[in-house]
Coordinates of C-alpha atoms in Angstrom, one line a residue:
M1 CA -61.8 -35.7 46.0
I2 CA -64.5 -34.4 43.6
R3 CA -63.9 -30.8 44.8
K4 CA -60.1 -31.1 44.3
F5 CA -60.7 -32.5 40.8
L6 CA -63.1 -29.6 39.9
S7 CA -60.7 -27.1 41.3
A8 CA -57.8 -28.3 39.2
A9 CA -60.1 -28.5 36.1
V10 CA -61.5 -25.0 36.5
I11 CA -58.1 -23.4 37.2
A12 CA -56.6 -25.1 34.1
A13 CA -59.6 -24.1 31.9
T14 CA -59.7 -20.5 33.1
T15 CA -56.0 -19.9 32.6
L16 CA -55.5 -19.6 28.9
T17 CA -51.7 -19.0 29.1
A18 CA -51.0 -21.5 31.9
T19 CA -49.1 -24.0 29.7
A20 CA -46.8 -21.3 28.3
A21 CA -46.4 -19.6 31.6
F22 CA -45.3 -22.8 33.5
A23 CA -42.8 -23.7 30.7
D24 CA -40.7 -20.9 32.1
F25 CA -41.7 -21.3 35.8
K26 CA -38.7 -21.4 38.1
P27 CA -39.0 -23.7 41.1
L28 CA -37.4 -22.5 44.3
E29 CA -34.2 -24.2 45.3
G30 CA -34.9 -24.4 49.0
D31 CA -36.1 -21.6 51.3
P32 CA -34.4 -18.2 50.7
E33 CA -32.2 -16.6 53.3
E34 CA -33.9 -13.3 52.7
I35 CA -37.6 -12.8 51.8
N36 CA -38.7 -10.5 49.1
F37 CA -42.2 -9.0 49.7
G38 CA -44.0 -7.8 46.5
I39 CA -46.4 -4.8 46.6
I40 CA -48.7 -4.1 43.7
S41 CA -48.6 -0.6 42.3
T42 CA -51.9 0.8 43.5
E43 CA -50.2 4.1 44.4
S44 CA -46.9 5.8 44.0
T45 CA -43.9 3.8 45.4
S46 CA -43.2 6.5 48.0
N47 CA -46.8 6.2 49.4
L48 CA -46.6 2.4 49.4
K49 CA -43.3 2.4 51.2
E50 CA -44.8 4.6 53.9
Q51 CA -47.6 2.1 54.4
W52 CA -45.8 -1.2 54.1
L53 CA -42.2 -0.8 55.3
P54 CA -43.1 -0.6 59.1
F55 CA -45.1 -3.9 58.7
M56 CA -42.1 -5.5 56.9
A57 CA -39.8 -4.4 59.7
D58 CA -42.0 -6.1 62.2
M59 CA -42.1 -9.2 60.0
E60 CA -38.3 -9.2 59.8
K61 CA -38.0 -9.2 63.6
A62 CA -40.6 -12.0 64.0
L63 CA -39.1 -14.3 61.3
G64 CA -35.5 -13.7 62.1
R65 CA -34.6 -13.1 58.5
K66 CA -34.3 -10.1 56.3
V67 CA -37.4 -8.9 54.5
N68 CA -37.0 -6.7 51.4
A69 CA -39.7 -4.7 49.7
F70 CA -40.2 -5.3 46.0
F71 CA -42.0 -2.7 43.9
A72 CA -42.8 -2.7 40.2
P73 CA -44.3 -0.1 37.9
D74 CA -47.3 -2.4 37.2
Y75 CA -49.1 -5.5 38.7
A76 CA -47.6 -7.8 36.1
G77 CA -44.1 -6.9 37.4
V78 CA -44.9 -8.4 40.8
I79 CA -46.6 -11.5 39.3
E80 CA -43.6 -12.2 37.1
A81 CA -41.2 -11.6 40.0
M82 CA -43.0 -14.3 41.9
R83 CA -43.1 -16.6 38.9
F84 CA -39.3 -16.4 38.6
G85 CA -38.6 -16.8 42.3
K86 CA -37.6 -13.1 42.9
V87 CA -40.6 -12.6 45.2
Q88 CA -41.7 -15.1 47.7
I89 CA -44.6 -13.2 49.3
A90 CA -46.9 -10.5 47.9
W91 CA -49.9 -8.4 48.5
F92 CA -52.3 -8.7 45.5
G93 CA -55.8 -7.8 44.5
N94 CA -58.0 -10.7 43.7
K95 CA -57.4 -10.6 39.9
S96 CA -53.7 -10.3 40.2
G97 CA -53.8 -12.9 43.0
M98 CA -55.6 -15.3 40.6
E99 CA -52.8 -14.7 38.0
A100 CA -50.1 -15.4 40.7
V101 CA -51.8 -18.6 41.7
D102 CA -52.3 -19.8 38.1
R103 CA -49.0 -18.5 36.6
A104 CA -46.5 -18.0 39.4
G105 CA -46.9 -20.9 41.7
G106 CA -48.7 -18.8 44.3
E107 CA -51.0 -19.8 47.1
V108 CA -53.4 -17.6 49.0
F109 CA -52.9 -17.9 52.8
A110 CA -54.4 -14.8 54.3
Q111 CA -56.8 -12.0 53.5
T112 CA -56.9 -8.3 54.5
S113 CA -59.8 -6.8 56.5
K114 CA -61.0 -3.4 57.6
A115 CA -60.6 -2.1 61.2
D116 CA -64.3 -2.9 61.9
G117 CA -63.8 -6.5 60.7
T118 CA -65.5 -6.2 57.4
Q119 CA -63.9 -8.0 54.4
G120 CA -64.5 -6.3 51.2
Y121 CA -64.5 -3.1 49.2
Y122 CA -66.1 -1.5 46.1
S123 CA -65.1 -0.5 42.6
H124 CA -66.3 2.9 41.5
I125 CA -66.6 5.1 38.4
I126 CA -65.8 8.7 39.2
T127 CA -65.9 12.1 37.6
H128 CA -65.1 15.6 38.6
A129 CA -67.5 17.0 41.3
D130 CA -68.5 20.0 39.2
N131 CA -69.3 17.9 36.1
D132 CA -73.1 18.4 36.0
K133 CA -73.3 16.6 32.6
I134 CA -72.2 13.2 34.1
N135 CA -74.2 11.8 37.0
S136 CA -74.8 8.2 36.0
L137 CA -73.5 5.5 33.6
E138 CA -76.2 6.5 31.1
D139 CA -74.4 9.8 30.7
I140 CA -71.1 8.2 29.6
F141 CA -72.7 5.8 27.2
K142 CA -73.4 8.4 24.5
C143 CA -70.2 6.9 23.0
D144 CA -69.4 9.9 20.7
Q145 CA -65.7 9.6 21.5
S146 CA -65.7 13.0 23.3
L147 CA -64.7 11.6 26.8
N148 CA -61.3 10.6 28.1
F149 CA -61.5 7.5 30.3
G150 CA -59.0 6.4 32.9
I151 CA -59.0 2.6 33.5
G152 CA -56.9 0.6 36.0
D153 CA -54.0 -1.8 35.5
P154 CA -55.1 -4.8 33.4
N155 CA -54.4 -7.0 36.4
S156 CA -56.4 -4.9 38.8
T157 CA -59.7 -6.3 40.2
S158 CA -61.5 -3.0 41.0
G159 CA -59.7 -0.8 38.4
F160 CA -60.1 -3.2 35.4
L161 CA -61.9 -6.5 35.8
V162 CA -65.0 -5.4 37.7
P163 CA -65.8 -2.3 35.6
T164 CA -64.9 -4.1 32.4
Y165 CA -67.6 -6.7 33.2
Y166 CA -70.3 -4.8 35.1
V167 CA -70.0 -1.4 33.4
F168 CA -69.0 -2.3 29.8
A169 CA -69.5 -6.0 29.0
K170 CA -73.0 -6.2 30.6
N171 CA -74.0 -3.0 28.7
N172 CA -72.5 -4.2 25.4
V173 CA -70.1 -1.2 25.3
D174 CA -66.6 -1.3 24.0
P175 CA -64.6 1.4 25.8
K176 CA -62.1 1.8 22.9
K177 CA -64.9 2.6 20.5
C178 CA -66.9 4.6 23.0
F179 CA -64.3 7.1 24.4
K180 CA -61.8 9.5 22.9
T181 CA -58.9 7.9 24.9
V182 CA -58.6 5.0 27.3
R183 CA -55.6 5.3 29.6
N184 CA -54.3 2.7 32.0
A185 CA -53.0 4.0 35.4
N186 CA -53.0 3.1 39.1
H187 CA -55.8 4.1 41.4
E188 CA -54.0 7.1 42.9
T189 CA -53.1 8.5 39.4
N190 CA -56.6 8.0 38.1
L191 CA -58.1 9.8 41.1
M192 CA -55.7 12.8 40.7
A193 CA -56.2 12.9 36.9
T194 CA -60.0 13.1 37.5
A195 CA -59.6 15.8 40.2
N196 CA -57.4 17.8 37.8
K197 CA -59.7 17.3 34.8
Q198 CA -57.1 15.4 32.9
V199 CA -59.6 12.7 32.3
D200 CA -63.4 13.0 32.3
I201 CA -64.2 9.7 34.1
A202 CA -62.1 7.0 35.7
A203 CA -62.3 3.6 37.4
N204 CA -61.4 3.7 41.1
N205 CA -62.2 2.0 44.4
S206 CA -63.5 2.8 47.8
E207 CA -60.1 2.2 49.4
Q208 CA -58.3 4.7 47.3
I209 CA -61.0 7.3 47.8
G210 CA -60.9 6.7 51.6
R211 CA -57.2 7.1 51.7
S212 CA -57.2 10.2 49.5
Q213 CA -59.8 11.7 51.9
L214 CA -57.2 11.4 54.6
K215 CA -54.0 12.1 52.7
A216 CA -55.2 14.4 49.8
P217 CA -58.5 15.8 51.0
D218 CA -58.5 18.7 48.4
A219 CA -58.2 16.3 45.5
A220 CA -60.8 13.9 47.1
S221 CA -63.3 16.7 47.5
K222 CA -63.1 17.3 43.7
I223 CA -64.4 13.9 42.7
K224 CA -67.9 12.3 42.8
V225 CA -68.9 8.7 42.4
I226 CA -71.4 7.9 39.6
W227 CA -71.3 4.1 39.9
T228 CA -70.6 1.5 42.7
S229 CA -70.0 -2.2 42.1
P230 CA -71.2 -5.2 44.2
L231 CA -68.9 -6.0 47.1
I232 CA -65.4 -7.3 46.1
P233 CA -63.6 -9.7 48.5
S234 CA -60.8 -8.2 50.4
D235 CA -57.2 -8.5 49.1
P236 CA -55.4 -11.9 49.3
M237 CA -51.9 -12.3 50.7
V238 CA -50.0 -14.9 48.5
Y239 CA -46.8 -16.8 49.1
R240 CA -45.0 -19.3 46.9
K241 CA -46.5 -22.7 47.4
D242 CA -43.0 -24.4 47.1
L243 CA -41.7 -22.7 50.2
S244 CA -41.1 -25.3 53.0
K245 CA -44.1 -26.1 55.3
E246 CA -42.1 -24.8 58.2
L247 CA -41.4 -21.4 56.7
K248 CA -45.0 -21.1 55.4
S249 CA -46.3 -21.9 58.9
E250 CA -44.0 -19.2 60.3
I251 CA -45.2 -16.6 57.8
K252 CA -48.8 -17.4 58.2
G253 CA -48.5 -17.4 62.0
F254 CA -47.0 -13.9 61.9
F255 CA -49.8 -12.5 59.7
L256 CA -52.6 -14.0 61.7
S257 CA -51.1 -13.0 65.1
Y258 CA -50.2 -9.5 64.0
G259 CA -52.1 -7.0 66.1
R260 CA -53.7 -9.8 68.1
F261 CA -50.7 -10.7 70.3
G262 CA -47.5 -8.9 71.4
D263 CA -47.4 -5.1 71.1
T264 CA -50.9 -4.9 69.8
E265 CA -51.3 -1.1 69.9
A266 CA -48.1 -0.5 67.8
A267 CA -49.2 -3.2 65.3
K268 CA -52.7 -1.7 65.1
E269 CA -51.2 1.7 64.3
V270 CA -49.1 0.2 61.5
L271 CA -52.2 -1.5 60.1
A272 CA -54.3 1.6 60.3
N273 CA -51.8 3.4 58.0
I274 CA -52.1 0.7 55.3
S275 CA -54.6 1.6 52.5
D276 CA -57.7 3.3 53.9
G277 CA -57.2 1.8 57.4
Q278 CA -56.6 -1.9 57.7
G279 CA -57.7 -4.4 60.4
F280 CA -56.4 -7.8 61.3
F281 CA -55.4 -10.4 58.7
M282 CA -57.8 -13.2 58.3
E283 CA -57.1 -16.8 57.3
S284 CA -57.9 -17.6 53.7
N285 CA -57.0 -19.9 50.8
N286 CA -57.4 -20.1 47.0
T287 CA -61.2 -20.6 47.3
Q288 CA -61.6 -16.8 47.9
L289 CA -60.7 -16.4 44.2
Y290 CA -63.8 -18.4 43.0
P291 CA -66.0 -15.3 42.6
I292 CA -63.2 -13.6 40.5
R293 CA -62.9 -16.7 38.3
Q294 CA -66.7 -16.6 37.7
L295 CA -66.5 -12.9 36.9
A296 CA -63.6 -13.5 34.4
L297 CA -65.6 -16.3 32.8
F298 CA -68.8 -14.3 32.5
K299 CA -66.8 -11.5 30.8
D300 CA -65.3 -13.9 28.3
K301 CA -68.7 -15.4 27.6
I302 CA -70.2 -12.0 26.8
K303 CA -67.2 -11.2 24.6
I304 CA -67.6 -14.4 22.7
M305 CA -71.4 -13.9 22.2
N306 CA -70.8 -10.4 20.9
A307 CA -67.8 -11.3 18.7
A308 CA -68.1 -10.4 15.0
G309 CA -67.0 -12.8 12.3
A310 CA -67.4 -16.0 14.3
S311 CA -70.0 -18.5 13.2
A312 CA -72.9 -19.5 15.4
E313 CA -71.5 -23.0 15.8
E314 CA -68.1 -21.6 17.0
K315 CA -69.8 -19.3 19.5
E316 CA -72.0 -22.1 20.8
E317 CA -69.0 -24.4 21.3
K318 CA -67.0 -21.8 23.2
V319 CA -70.0 -20.7 25.3
S320 CA -70.8 -24.3 26.1
M321 CA -67.2 -24.8 27.5
I322 CA -67.5 -21.7 29.6
D323 CA -70.9 -22.7 30.9
K324 CA -69.4 -26.1 32.0
Q325 CA -66.6 -24.2 33.8
L326 CA -69.2 -21.9 35.5
A327 CA -71.3 -24.9 36.6
D328 CA -68.2 -26.5 38.1
L329 CA -67.5 -23.3 40.0
D330 CA -71.0 -23.1 41.2
I331 CA -70.6 -26.6 42.8
M332 CA -67.3 -25.5 44.4
V333 CA -68.8 -22.3 45.8
A334 CA -71.8 -24.2 47.2
N335 CA -69.4 -26.7 48.9
Q336 CA -67.3 -24.0 50.6

Protein backbone atom coordinates (compact mmCIF):
# COMPACT_ATOMS: atom_id res chain seq x y z
CA MET A 1 0.00 0.00 0.00
CA ILE A 2 2.80 2.44 0.94
CA ARG A 3 4.63 1.65 -2.27
CA LYS A 4 1.51 2.28 -4.38
CA PHE A 5 0.93 5.58 -2.59
CA LEU A 6 4.51 6.69 -3.12
CA SER A 7 4.39 5.70 -6.77
CA ALA A 8 1.28 7.78 -7.40
CA ALA A 9 2.69 10.73 -5.48
CA VAL A 10 6.03 10.74 -7.28
CA ILE A 11 4.48 10.37 -10.71
CA ALA A 12 2.11 13.25 -10.04
CA ALA A 13 4.89 15.42 -8.68
CA THR A 14 7.33 14.73 -11.51
CA THR A 15 4.81 15.37 -14.26
CA LEU A 16 4.38 19.13 -14.37
CA THR A 17 1.87 19.05 -17.23
CA ALA A 18 -0.13 16.07 -16.05
CA THR A 19 -3.31 17.98 -15.18
CA ALA A 20 -3.46 19.79 -18.51
CA ALA A 21 -2.54 16.66 -20.44
CA PHE A 22 -5.24 14.47 -18.94
CA ALA A 23 -7.87 17.17 -19.47
CA ASP A 24 -7.69 16.20 -23.14
CA PHE A 25 -6.99 12.50 -22.55
CA LYS A 26 -9.23 10.29 -24.67
CA PRO A 27 -10.25 6.97 -23.07
CA LEU A 28 -10.58 4.00 -25.40
CA GLU A 29 -14.11 2.85 -26.20
CA GLY A 30 -13.42 -0.86 -26.03
CA ASP A 31 -10.63 -2.78 -27.74
CA PRO A 32 -9.81 -1.67 -31.29
CA GLU A 33 -10.43 -4.01 -34.21
CA GLU A 34 -6.99 -3.05 -35.55
CA ILE A 35 -3.88 -2.28 -33.51
CA ASN A 36 -1.69 0.72 -34.30
CA PHE A 37 1.93 0.20 -33.28
CA GLY A 38 3.95 3.40 -32.71
CA ILE A 39 7.68 3.60 -33.49
CA ILE A 40 9.74 6.53 -32.21
CA SER A 41 11.85 8.35 -34.79
CA THR A 42 15.38 7.25 -33.89
CA GLU A 43 16.20 6.84 -37.61
CA SER A 44 14.64 7.48 -41.00
CA THR A 45 11.20 5.96 -41.49
CA SER A 46 12.50 3.70 -44.29
CA ASN A 47 15.11 2.20 -41.94
CA LEU A 48 12.58 1.76 -39.15
CA LYS A 49 10.14 0.04 -41.50
CA GLU A 50 12.85 -2.43 -42.53
CA GLN A 51 13.45 -3.26 -38.87
CA TRP A 52 9.93 -3.39 -37.43
CA LEU A 53 7.47 -4.41 -40.17
CA PRO A 54 8.50 -8.10 -40.15
CA PHE A 55 7.93 -8.18 -36.39
CA MET A 56 4.51 -6.55 -36.80
CA ALA A 57 3.58 -9.08 -39.49
CA ASP A 58 4.28 -11.91 -37.04
CA MET A 59 2.34 -10.08 -34.35
CA GLU A 60 -0.63 -9.74 -36.70
CA LYS A 61 -0.66 -13.48 -37.33
CA ALA A 62 -0.39 -14.31 -33.64
CA LEU A 63 -3.14 -11.94 -32.47
CA GLY A 64 -5.48 -12.52 -35.39
CA ARG A 65 -6.06 -8.83 -35.94
CA LYS A 66 -4.46 -6.29 -38.25
CA VAL A 67 -1.40 -4.45 -36.90
CA ASN A 68 -0.56 -1.11 -38.51
CA ALA A 69 2.73 0.76 -38.18
CA PHE A 70 2.55 4.35 -36.96
CA PHE A 71 5.48 6.68 -37.59
CA ALA A 72 5.86 10.34 -36.63
CA PRO A 73 8.57 12.93 -37.34
CA ASP A 74 9.42 13.21 -33.63
CA TYR A 75 8.92 11.32 -30.36
CA ALA A 76 6.12 13.64 -29.24
CA GLY A 77 4.06 12.56 -32.24
CA VAL A 78 3.92 8.98 -30.97
CA ILE A 79 3.23 10.08 -27.38
CA GLU A 80 0.34 12.28 -28.53
CA ALA A 81 -1.01 9.54 -30.79
CA MET A 82 -1.17 7.19 -27.79
CA ARG A 83 -2.73 9.93 -25.69
CA PHE A 84 -5.60 10.35 -28.14
CA GLY A 85 -6.10 6.63 -28.76
CA LYS A 86 -4.61 6.57 -32.26
CA VAL A 87 -1.80 4.28 -31.06
CA GLN A 88 -2.37 1.38 -28.67
CA ILE A 89 1.18 -0.04 -28.45
CA ALA A 90 4.52 1.66 -28.93
CA TRP A 91 8.26 1.21 -28.70
CA PHE A 92 9.72 4.05 -26.66
CA GLY A 93 12.95 5.07 -25.01
CA ASN A 94 12.76 5.48 -21.25
CA LYS A 95 12.22 9.27 -21.29
CA SER A 96 9.48 9.09 -23.93
CA GLY A 97 8.08 6.00 -22.18
CA MET A 98 7.83 8.01 -18.97
CA GLU A 99 5.93 10.73 -20.85
CA ALA A 100 3.60 8.10 -22.34
CA VAL A 101 2.88 6.65 -18.88
CA ASP A 102 2.30 10.07 -17.32
CA ARG A 103 0.47 11.82 -20.14
CA ALA A 104 -0.95 9.20 -22.49
CA GLY A 105 -2.41 6.47 -20.29
CA GLY A 106 0.48 4.13 -21.05
CA GLU A 107 1.74 1.12 -19.12
CA VAL A 108 5.14 -0.57 -19.50
CA PHE A 109 4.73 -4.32 -20.05
CA ALA A 110 8.02 -5.48 -21.60
CA GLN A 111 11.59 -4.41 -22.17
CA THR A 112 14.05 -4.99 -24.98
CA SER A 113 17.34 -6.84 -24.52
CA LYS A 114 20.45 -7.58 -26.53
CA ALA A 115 21.20 -10.90 -28.21
CA ASP A 116 23.57 -11.79 -25.35
CA GLY A 117 20.85 -11.10 -22.79
CA THR A 118 22.18 -7.80 -21.51
CA GLN A 119 19.65 -5.07 -20.80
CA GLY A 120 21.05 -1.62 -21.35
CA TYR A 121 22.90 0.75 -23.64
CA TYR A 122 24.94 3.96 -23.44
CA SER A 123 24.67 7.61 -24.41
CA HIS A 124 27.70 9.07 -26.16
CA ILE A 125 29.09 12.41 -27.25
CA ILE A 126 30.78 12.01 -30.63
CA THR A 127 32.92 14.09 -32.96
CA HIS A 128 34.66 13.51 -36.30
CA ALA A 129 37.44 10.95 -36.13
CA ASP A 130 40.06 13.33 -37.53
CA ASN A 131 39.18 16.16 -35.14
CA ASP A 132 42.37 16.21 -33.05
CA LYS A 133 41.23 19.31 -31.14
CA ILE A 134 38.33 17.51 -29.44
CA ASN A 135 39.12 14.39 -27.42
CA SER A 136 37.22 14.93 -24.16
CA LEU A 137 34.43 16.98 -22.61
CA GLU A 138 36.95 19.54 -21.42
CA ASP A 139 37.71 20.32 -25.05
CA ILE A 140 34.10 21.34 -25.76
CA PHE A 141 33.67 23.42 -22.61
CA LYS A 142 35.68 26.40 -23.86
CA CYS A 143 32.22 27.82 -24.64
CA ASP A 144 33.34 30.44 -27.14
CA GLN A 145 30.34 29.73 -29.39
CA SER A 146 32.58 28.35 -32.13
CA LEU A 147 31.17 24.80 -32.13
CA ASN A 148 27.95 23.45 -33.67
CA PHE A 149 26.26 20.86 -31.47
CA GLY A 150 23.72 18.24 -32.49
CA ILE A 151 21.45 17.14 -29.64
CA GLY A 152 18.67 14.56 -29.74
CA ASP A 153 14.89 14.76 -29.70
CA PRO A 154 13.69 16.48 -26.47
CA ASN A 155 11.94 13.22 -25.50
CA SER A 156 15.00 11.05 -26.16
CA THR A 157 16.70 9.44 -23.17
CA SER A 158 20.18 8.94 -24.61
CA GLY A 159 20.06 11.82 -27.09
CA PHE A 160 18.74 14.49 -24.72
CA LEU A 161 17.98 13.69 -21.06
CA VAL A 162 21.17 11.81 -20.20
CA PRO A 163 23.65 14.23 -21.85
CA THR A 164 21.66 17.24 -20.61
CA TYR A 165 22.14 16.03 -17.05
CA TYR A 166 25.54 14.30 -17.00
CA VAL A 167 27.36 16.44 -19.55
CA PHE A 168 25.84 19.89 -19.09
CA ALA A 169 23.85 20.25 -15.85
CA LYS A 170 26.50 18.57 -13.69
CA ASN A 171 29.18 20.79 -15.23
CA ASN A 172 27.06 23.95 -14.95
CA VAL A 173 27.14 24.50 -18.72
CA ASP A 174 24.24 25.92 -20.76
CA PRO A 175 24.51 24.49 -24.30
CA LYS A 176 22.67 27.45 -25.84
CA LYS A 177 25.21 29.86 -24.38
CA CYS A 178 28.18 27.58 -24.98
CA PHE A 179 27.78 26.62 -28.65
CA LYS A 180 27.30 28.49 -31.91
CA THR A 181 24.21 26.39 -32.72
CA VAL A 182 22.27 23.62 -30.99
CA ARG A 183 20.25 21.47 -33.39
CA ASN A 184 17.71 18.76 -32.50
CA ALA A 185 17.75 15.64 -34.68
CA ASN A 186 17.38 11.87 -34.42
CA HIS A 187 20.34 9.57 -33.69
CA GLU A 188 20.95 8.59 -37.32
CA THR A 189 20.88 12.20 -38.53
CA ASN A 190 23.25 13.34 -35.79
CA LEU A 191 25.72 10.57 -36.57
CA MET A 192 25.68 11.36 -40.30
CA ALA A 193 25.96 15.10 -39.63
CA THR A 194 29.04 14.45 -37.49
CA ALA A 195 30.59 12.14 -40.10
CA ASN A 196 29.97 14.79 -42.79
CA LYS A 197 31.32 17.63 -40.58
CA GLN A 198 27.98 19.44 -40.57
CA VAL A 199 28.18 19.59 -36.77
CA ASP A 200 31.32 19.52 -34.64
CA ILE A 201 29.95 17.34 -31.85
CA ALA A 202 26.70 15.47 -31.25
CA ALA A 203 24.83 13.34 -28.77
CA ASN A 204 24.33 9.73 -29.83
CA ASN A 205 24.13 6.24 -28.38
CA SER A 206 25.80 2.85 -28.56
CA GLU A 207 22.86 1.27 -30.41
CA GLN A 208 22.96 3.74 -33.29
CA ILE A 209 26.73 3.49 -33.56
CA GLY A 210 26.49 -0.29 -33.62
CA ARG A 211 23.79 -0.25 -36.28
CA SER A 212 25.73 2.28 -38.38
CA GLN A 213 28.80 0.07 -38.22
CA LEU A 214 26.68 -2.61 -39.90
CA LYS A 215 24.60 -0.51 -42.29
CA ALA A 216 26.79 2.56 -42.93
CA PRO A 217 30.35 1.50 -42.06
CA ASP A 218 31.98 4.34 -43.99
CA ALA A 219 30.11 6.96 -41.93
CA ALA A 220 30.66 5.04 -38.69
CA SER A 221 34.41 4.94 -39.33
CA LYS A 222 34.47 8.75 -39.43
CA ILE A 223 33.25 9.32 -35.89
CA LYS A 224 34.90 8.89 -32.50
CA VAL A 225 33.41 8.78 -29.01
CA ILE A 226 34.65 11.36 -26.49
CA TRP A 227 32.21 10.60 -23.65
CA THR A 228 30.19 7.61 -22.46
CA SER A 229 27.34 7.67 -19.95
CA PRO A 230 26.47 5.23 -17.19
CA LEU A 231 24.35 2.28 -18.36
CA ILE A 232 20.81 3.23 -19.45
CA PRO A 233 18.00 0.66 -18.95
CA SER A 234 16.83 -1.03 -22.16
CA ASP A 235 13.84 0.41 -24.00
CA PRO A 236 10.31 -0.15 -22.68
CA MET A 237 7.39 -1.48 -24.69
CA VAL A 238 4.23 0.37 -23.68
CA TYR A 239 0.54 -0.30 -24.28
CA ARG A 240 -2.55 1.65 -23.33
CA LYS A 241 -3.53 0.59 -19.83
CA ASP A 242 -7.24 0.81 -20.68
CA LEU A 243 -7.07 -2.04 -23.18
CA SER A 244 -8.97 -5.07 -21.91
CA LYS A 245 -7.11 -7.51 -19.64
CA GLU A 246 -7.63 -10.21 -22.25
CA LEU A 247 -6.06 -8.23 -25.08
CA LYS A 248 -3.20 -7.02 -22.89
CA SER A 249 -2.51 -10.62 -21.89
CA GLU A 250 -2.46 -11.68 -25.55
CA ILE A 251 -0.10 -8.85 -26.48
CA LYS A 252 2.23 -9.47 -23.56
CA GLY A 253 2.20 -13.21 -24.24
CA PHE A 254 3.22 -12.64 -27.85
CA PHE A 255 6.14 -10.38 -26.91
CA LEU A 256 7.48 -12.65 -24.18
CA SER A 257 7.19 -15.82 -26.29
CA TYR A 258 8.60 -14.30 -29.49
CA GLY A 259 11.80 -16.13 -30.40
CA ARG A 260 11.38 -18.54 -27.50
CA PHE A 261 8.60 -20.69 -28.97
CA GLY A 262 7.34 -21.51 -32.45
CA ASP A 263 9.62 -20.74 -35.39
CA THR A 264 12.42 -19.53 -33.15
CA GLU A 265 15.09 -19.20 -35.85
CA ALA A 266 12.93 -16.96 -38.05
CA ALA A 267 11.97 -14.83 -35.04
CA LYS A 268 15.58 -14.50 -33.91
CA GLU A 269 16.49 -13.31 -37.41
CA VAL A 270 13.78 -10.64 -37.23
CA LEU A 271 15.00 -9.51 -33.80
CA ALA A 272 18.62 -9.44 -34.97
CA ASN A 273 17.68 -6.81 -37.59
CA ILE A 274 16.13 -4.44 -35.04
CA SER A 275 18.42 -1.68 -33.77
CA ASP A 276 21.98 -2.97 -33.37
CA GLY A 277 20.81 -6.54 -32.86
CA GLN A 278 18.01 -7.29 -30.42
CA GLY A 279 17.44 -10.33 -28.22
CA PHE A 280 14.30 -11.58 -26.50
CA PHE A 281 11.76 -9.28 -24.90
CA MET A 282 11.82 -9.38 -21.10
CA GLU A 283 8.93 -8.82 -18.73
CA SER A 284 8.86 -5.32 -17.23
CA ASN A 285 6.58 -2.70 -15.70
CA ASN A 286 6.53 0.99 -14.80
CA THR A 287 9.18 0.54 -12.11
CA GLN A 288 11.88 0.43 -14.80
CA LEU A 289 11.26 4.17 -15.20
CA TYR A 290 12.31 5.03 -11.63
CA PRO A 291 15.97 5.76 -12.53
CA ILE A 292 14.79 8.05 -15.34
CA ARG A 293 12.47 9.89 -12.95
CA GLN A 294 15.42 10.36 -10.59
CA LEU A 295 17.54 11.69 -13.44
CA ALA A 296 14.84 14.17 -14.50
CA LEU A 297 14.45 15.38 -10.90
CA PHE A 298 18.20 15.77 -10.41
CA LYS A 299 18.37 17.83 -13.60
CA ASP A 300 15.50 20.05 -12.40
CA LYS A 301 17.19 20.47 -9.02
CA ILE A 302 20.43 21.67 -10.57
CA LYS A 303 18.53 24.03 -12.86
CA ILE A 304 16.69 25.56 -9.90
CA MET A 305 19.87 25.93 -7.84
CA ASN A 306 21.58 27.75 -10.70
CA ALA A 307 18.60 29.88 -11.68
CA ALA A 308 19.22 33.61 -11.82
CA GLY A 309 16.67 36.03 -10.38
CA ALA A 310 15.07 33.63 -7.88
CA SER A 311 15.41 34.34 -4.18
CA ALA A 312 17.21 31.96 -1.85
CA GLU A 313 13.88 31.21 -0.15
CA GLU A 314 12.18 30.32 -3.45
CA LYS A 315 15.07 28.08 -4.43
CA GLU A 316 15.10 26.38 -1.03
CA GLU A 317 11.36 25.66 -1.20
CA LYS A 318 11.53 24.14 -4.69
CA VAL A 319 14.68 22.14 -3.95
CA SER A 320 13.07 20.81 -0.75
CA MET A 321 10.10 19.53 -2.77
CA ILE A 322 12.40 17.78 -5.23
CA ASP A 323 14.45 16.26 -2.40
CA LYS A 324 11.23 14.81 -0.95
CA GLN A 325 10.33 13.29 -4.30
CA LEU A 326 13.84 11.86 -4.65
CA ALA A 327 13.62 10.37 -1.15
CA ASP A 328 10.32 8.70 -2.07
CA LEU A 329 11.90 7.30 -5.20
CA ASP A 330 14.84 5.96 -3.19
CA ILE A 331 12.39 4.00 -1.05
CA MET A 332 10.62 2.66 -4.13
CA VAL A 333 13.88 1.61 -5.78
CA ALA A 334 15.04 -0.10 -2.58
CA ASN A 335 11.75 -2.06 -2.39
CA GLN A 336 11.86 -3.32 -5.97
